[in-house]
Amino acid sequence: MATEHPASSENIVGAGNTTMATWAGAIVRALHEAGCDPAAVLASVGIDQARTDDTAHRIPVHVMTALWRSAVASSGDPAFGLRVARQVNVTTFHALVMAAMASDNLPQAVDRLCQFASMVSDGLDMQCRANDQVMTITVGSKPGYPRFAAPSVEATIGALVLIGRQMVGTGVRPARVMFRHRACCSPAVYRDFFQCPVNFSARCDGISIALADLPRDALITRSPSLAQANATMCKQYIDQRSQGRLQAAVRARLFSRLEVSAPLLLPLVAEDLAMSERKLQRLLREEGWQFRQIIDEVRADYMLTLLSDGDVQLQQAADRLGFDSVSAFNRACQRWHGCAPGLLRASLRDGSFSSSGSL
């Protein structure tokens, strides 16, 4: 997944905001199909193509955002997200798709997709609600995470529909597809893809399915043993991702403090996390981190936030980050991002910024 404005203050939520690298792999395949050079597109945003088939590798969401933007521009297809949806297969997201497809019925499959959605992207929040007539699956962001960009939302919902057709048969269609954003191209393109009405500027991103249209029989892809095995693998993946997340919580607190110009002091962060300074330092060491190191990385990220705002002057940015002079701010920019603030600001403005020069 990816967010709408990678460097805005609402969009950098710390190192924990990542996406499974194989989502980029689906983009690579879609670029190939569109006759584009994936290597050049990936290089432009600092992604190693060799890692895009590795489900254990994670890519920061702001880098994925840059990839989506570059891929749409390179392909010349404003509905590029639908191309990517066609490239999602049973192994794209580790064991997630197989865990869903091997479920007994569609509600169980949807429950598993919702339960393990954060495998795909840390901020992804999928929910399912149903009444007597309609089941609605929504795709959104967890509290504190930014709204996802239009192409990634379209790819996600498109992939859900295509996977659903494999599970229940091609004759079953959604009652309606909803997008919060405006149509990126002719609405007819979306109607042809989803084979149902598509609403834009809606209140949520999601799919509605008439319960009367769903088959009463078990899924045609049902396999209880496979479903259980793959659901177990999904849980293990998330459990492993959850280990060592104190540093992510510290990053989130530091970022929140930067936003309100509050001091980045160990005692205050420890108090925020309801633990002693000594315990916080000990637990961070066990995860392989030092508090000072995390502060530097968070400040480096927040520098991107400030420089992406053309109304923020360099002196203001230096003050917000706690530097006593613009020259100190300039030296930190060179150290963290490999260039002067002016060049960094220009690269953020034209979309050419790559994370490879950052910490």
PDB file of N, CA, C and O in Angstrom, residues 31 34 36 68-80 83 184-185:
ATOM      1  N   LEU A  31       4.123  -3.401 -14.705  1.00  0.00           N
ATOM      2  CA  LEU A  31       4.942  -2.545 -15.567  1.00  0.00           C
ATOM      3  C   LEU A  31       5.424  -3.320 -16.786  1.00  0.00           C
ATOM      4  O   LEU A  31       5.432  -2.797 -17.909  1.00  0.00           O
ATOM      5  N   ALA A  34       2.716  -3.546 -19.197  1.00  0.00           N
ATOM      6  CA  ALA A  34       2.450  -2.261 -19.845  1.00  0.00           C
ATOM      7  C   ALA A  34       3.568  -1.845 -20.798  1.00  0.00           C
ATOM      8  O   ALA A  34       3.491  -0.770 -21.414  1.00  0.00           O
ATOM      9  N   CYS A  36       6.756  -1.248 -19.954  1.00  0.00           N
ATOM     10  CA  CYS A  36       7.675  -0.310 -19.310  1.00  0.00           C
ATOM     11  C   CYS A  36       8.895  -1.040 -18.766  1.00  0.00           C
ATOM     12  O   CYS A  36       8.932  -2.272 -18.711  1.00  0.00           O
ATOM     13  N   TRP A  68       4.383   4.021  -6.573  1.00  0.00           N
ATOM     14  CA  TRP A  68       3.082   4.105  -7.246  1.00  0.00           C
ATOM     15  C   TRP A  68       3.032   5.314  -8.187  1.00  0.00           C
ATOM     16  O   TRP A  68       2.585   5.209  -9.325  1.00  0.00           O
ATOM     17  N   ARG A  69       3.504   6.438  -7.682  1.00  0.00           N
ATOM     18  CA  ARG A  69       3.462   7.662  -8.505  1.00  0.00           C
ATOM     19  C   ARG A  69       4.309   7.491  -9.764  1.00  0.00           C
ATOM     20  O   ARG A  69       3.892   7.838 -10.867  1.00  0.00           O
ATOM     21  N   SER A  70       5.516   6.933  -9.590  1.00  0.00           N
ATOM     22  CA  SER A  70       6.414   6.752 -10.725  1.00  0.00           C
ATOM     23  C   SER A  70       5.854   5.733 -11.709  1.00  0.00           C
ATOM     24  O   SER A  70       5.973   5.893 -12.933  1.00  0.00           O
ATOM     25  N   ALA A  71       5.233   4.651 -11.189  1.00  0.00           N
ATOM     26  CA  ALA A  71       4.688   3.610 -12.058  1.00  0.00           C
ATOM     27  C   ALA A  71       3.514   4.125 -12.885  1.00  0.00           C
ATOM     28  O   ALA A  71       3.395   3.822 -14.080  1.00  0.00           O
ATOM     29  N   VAL A  72       2.645   4.909 -12.249  1.00  0.00           N
ATOM     30  CA  VAL A  72       1.513   5.487 -12.988  1.00  0.00           C
ATOM     31  C   VAL A  72       2.022   6.407 -14.096  1.00  0.00           C
ATOM     32  O   VAL A  72       1.552   6.356 -15.240  1.00  0.00           O
ATOM     33  N   ALA A  73       3.014   7.237 -13.762  1.00  0.00           N
ATOM     34  CA  ALA A  73       3.559   8.152 -14.761  1.00  0.00           C
ATOM     35  C   ALA A  73       4.250   7.395 -15.887  1.00  0.00           C
ATOM     36  O   ALA A  73       4.103   7.724 -17.071  1.00  0.00           O
ATOM     37  N   SER A  74       5.022   6.366 -15.547  1.00  0.00           N
ATOM     38  CA  SER A  74       5.759   5.610 -16.553  1.00  0.00           C
ATOM     39  C   SER A  74       4.823   4.861 -17.492  1.00  0.00           C
ATOM     40  O   SER A  74       5.054   4.795 -18.703  1.00  0.00           O
ATOM     41  N   SER A  75       3.758   4.293 -16.934  1.00  0.00           N
ATOM     42  CA  SER A  75       2.822   3.516 -17.754  1.00  0.00           C
ATOM     43  C   SER A  75       1.882   4.394 -18.561  1.00  0.00           C
ATOM     44  O   SER A  75       1.340   3.964 -19.589  1.00  0.00           O
ATOM     45  N   GLY A  76       1.677   5.633 -18.098  1.00  0.00           N
ATOM     46  CA  GLY A  76       0.713   6.505 -18.753  1.00  0.00           C
ATOM     47  C   GLY A  76      -0.727   6.049 -18.550  1.00  0.00           C
ATOM     48  O   GLY A  76      -1.632   6.510 -19.238  1.00  0.00           O
ATOM     49  N   ASP A  77      -0.939   5.144 -17.589  1.00  0.00           N
ATOM     50  CA  ASP A  77      -2.263   4.579 -17.339  1.00  0.00           C
ATOM     51  C   ASP A  77      -2.775   5.080 -15.996  1.00  0.00           C
ATOM     52  O   ASP A  77      -2.317   4.637 -14.938  1.00  0.00           O
ATOM     53  N   PRO A  78      -3.750   5.995 -15.986  1.00  0.00           N
ATOM     54  CA  PRO A  78      -4.246   6.507 -14.704  1.00  0.00           C
ATOM     55  C   PRO A  78      -4.932   5.445 -13.860  1.00  0.00           C
ATOM     56  O   PRO A  78      -5.056   5.600 -12.647  1.00  0.00           O
ATOM     57  N   ALA A  79      -5.392   4.360 -14.500  1.00  0.00           N
ATOM     58  CA  ALA A  79      -6.008   3.248 -13.761  1.00  0.00           C
ATOM     59  C   ALA A  79      -5.005   2.106 -13.593  1.00  0.00           C
ATOM     60  O   ALA A  79      -5.374   0.925 -13.591  1.00  0.00           O
ATOM     61  N   PHE A  80      -3.734   2.449 -13.413  1.00  0.00           N
ATOM     62  CA  PHE A  80      -2.677   1.444 -13.307  1.00  0.00           C
ATOM     63  C   PHE A  80      -2.934   0.481 -12.147  1.00  0.00           C
ATOM     64  O   PHE A  80      -2.537  -0.680 -12.201  1.00  0.00           O
ATOM     65  N   ARG A  83      -4.359  -2.695 -13.214  1.00  0.00           N
ATOM     66  CA  ARG A  83      -3.369  -3.591 -13.830  1.00  0.00           C
ATOM     67  C   ARG A  83      -2.654  -4.412 -12.748  1.00  0.00           C
ATOM     68  O   ARG A  83      -2.413  -5.613 -12.910  1.00  0.00           O
ATOM     69  N   CYS A 184     -10.030   8.299 -11.607  1.00  0.00           N
ATOM     70  CA  CYS A 184      -8.751   8.682 -12.213  1.00  0.00           C
ATOM     71  C   CYS A 184      -8.837   8.717 -13.741  1.00  0.00           C
ATOM     72  O   CYS A 184      -7.947   9.250 -14.400  1.00  0.00           O
ATOM     73  N   CYS A 185      -9.867   8.103 -14.296  1.00  0.00           N
ATOM     74  CA  CYS A 185     -10.091   8.107 -15.739  1.00  0.00           C
ATOM     75  C   CYS A 185     -11.585   7.866 -15.962  1.00  0.00           C
ATOM     76  O   CYS A 185     -12.390   8.029 -15.032  1.00  0.00           O
TER      77      CYS A 185
END
